[in-house]
Amino acid sequence: MINSGCYAGLYINGTLAGRVGTSETATFTVPSGEVQIRVARDPQGRGLCATLKDHWTQRETVLKPGQHKTMRIAYSSEGVADVMPMD
């Protein structure tokens, strides 16, 4: 329930790239090669969103020049965020 009202922090190669809310989409342009994508608690979260555990999940992928990949952020029943490919 809390996760549906809080943003998730999305990091690309260790840098905060965006804060993503429920049903939002975002597009990022990154260089080809190995890419690390991490989803974690929103670092700017306030109120109940600031009380969430500081747990994060990271996935690695390799992008070829000109390649497009779609990723999805999902939460487990325990409230743990994960990021996974949709293709």
Coordinates of C-alpha atoms in Angstrom, one line a residue:
M1 CA 0.0 0.0 0.0
I2 CA 2.8 2.5 0.9
N3 CA 4.7 1.7 -2.3
S4 CA 1.8 2.8 -4.4
G5 CA 2.0 6.3 -2.9
C6 CA 5.7 6.7 -3.0
Y7 CA 8.2 7.3 -5.8
A8 CA 11.0 4.8 -6.6
G9 CA 14.5 6.1 -7.1
L10 CA 15.9 4.9 -10.4
Y11 CA 19.7 4.9 -10.8
I12 CA 21.6 4.3 -14.0
N13 CA 25.3 3.5 -13.6
G14 CA 25.2 4.7 -10.0
T15 CA 23.6 8.1 -10.7
L16 CA 20.1 9.0 -9.8
A17 CA 18.3 9.3 -13.2
G18 CA 14.8 9.8 -12.0
R19 CA 12.0 9.4 -9.5
V20 CA 9.3 7.2 -10.9
G21 CA 5.7 7.0 -9.5
T22 CA 3.0 4.4 -10.0
S23 CA 1.9 4.1 -13.7
E24 CA 4.5 6.6 -14.8
T25 CA 6.9 5.9 -17.7
A26 CA 10.3 7.4 -18.5
T27 CA 12.8 7.2 -21.3
F28 CA 16.5 7.5 -20.8
T29 CA 19.2 7.7 -23.4
V30 CA 22.4 5.9 -22.3
P31 CA 25.6 4.9 -24.0
S32 CA 26.0 1.4 -25.4
G33 CA 27.9 -1.1 -23.4
E34 CA 27.3 -2.5 -19.9
V35 CA 24.5 -0.6 -18.0
Q36 CA 23.7 -1.0 -14.3
I37 CA 20.1 -0.2 -13.4
R38 CA 19.1 0.1 -9.7
V39 CA 15.8 0.7 -8.1
A40 CA 15.6 1.9 -4.5
R41 CA 13.6 4.0 -2.1
D42 CA 13.1 7.6 -3.3
P43 CA 16.0 9.6 -1.7
Q44 CA 13.7 12.6 -1.6
G45 CA 10.8 10.7 0.1
R46 CA 9.0 12.5 2.9
G47 CA 6.5 11.3 5.6
L48 CA 5.7 7.5 5.3
C49 CA 7.8 7.3 2.1
A50 CA 10.9 8.3 4.2
T51 CA 10.3 5.4 6.6
L52 CA 10.7 2.6 4.0
K53 CA 13.7 0.3 4.4
D54 CA 16.7 1.4 2.4
H55 CA 16.7 -1.7 0.2
W56 CA 17.7 -1.7 -3.4
T57 CA 17.8 -4.1 -6.3
Q58 CA 20.3 -3.8 -9.2
R59 CA 20.4 -5.5 -12.6
E60 CA 23.0 -5.4 -15.3
T61 CA 22.4 -5.4 -19.0
V62 CA 24.4 -4.8 -22.1
L63 CA 23.2 -2.4 -24.8
K64 CA 24.4 -2.7 -28.4
P65 CA 24.6 0.6 -30.4
G66 CA 21.1 1.7 -31.3
Q67 CA 19.4 -1.0 -29.2
H68 CA 16.3 -0.2 -27.2
K69 CA 15.3 -2.1 -24.0
T70 CA 12.2 -1.8 -21.9
M71 CA 12.4 -2.4 -18.1
R72 CA 9.7 -2.6 -15.5
I73 CA 9.7 -1.7 -11.8
A74 CA 7.6 -4.1 -9.7
Y75 CA 7.1 -4.6 -6.0
S76 CA 6.9 -7.9 -4.1
S77 CA 4.2 -8.5 -1.5
E78 CA 6.9 -7.6 1.1
G79 CA 7.3 -4.2 -0.5
V80 CA 10.7 -4.9 -2.1
A81 CA 11.3 -3.2 -5.4
D82 CA 12.8 -5.0 -8.4
V83 CA 13.6 -3.9 -11.9
M84 CA 13.3 -6.4 -14.8
P85 CA 13.3 -6.6 -18.6
M86 CA 9.9 -6.7 -20.3
D87 CA 11.1 -8.4 -23.5

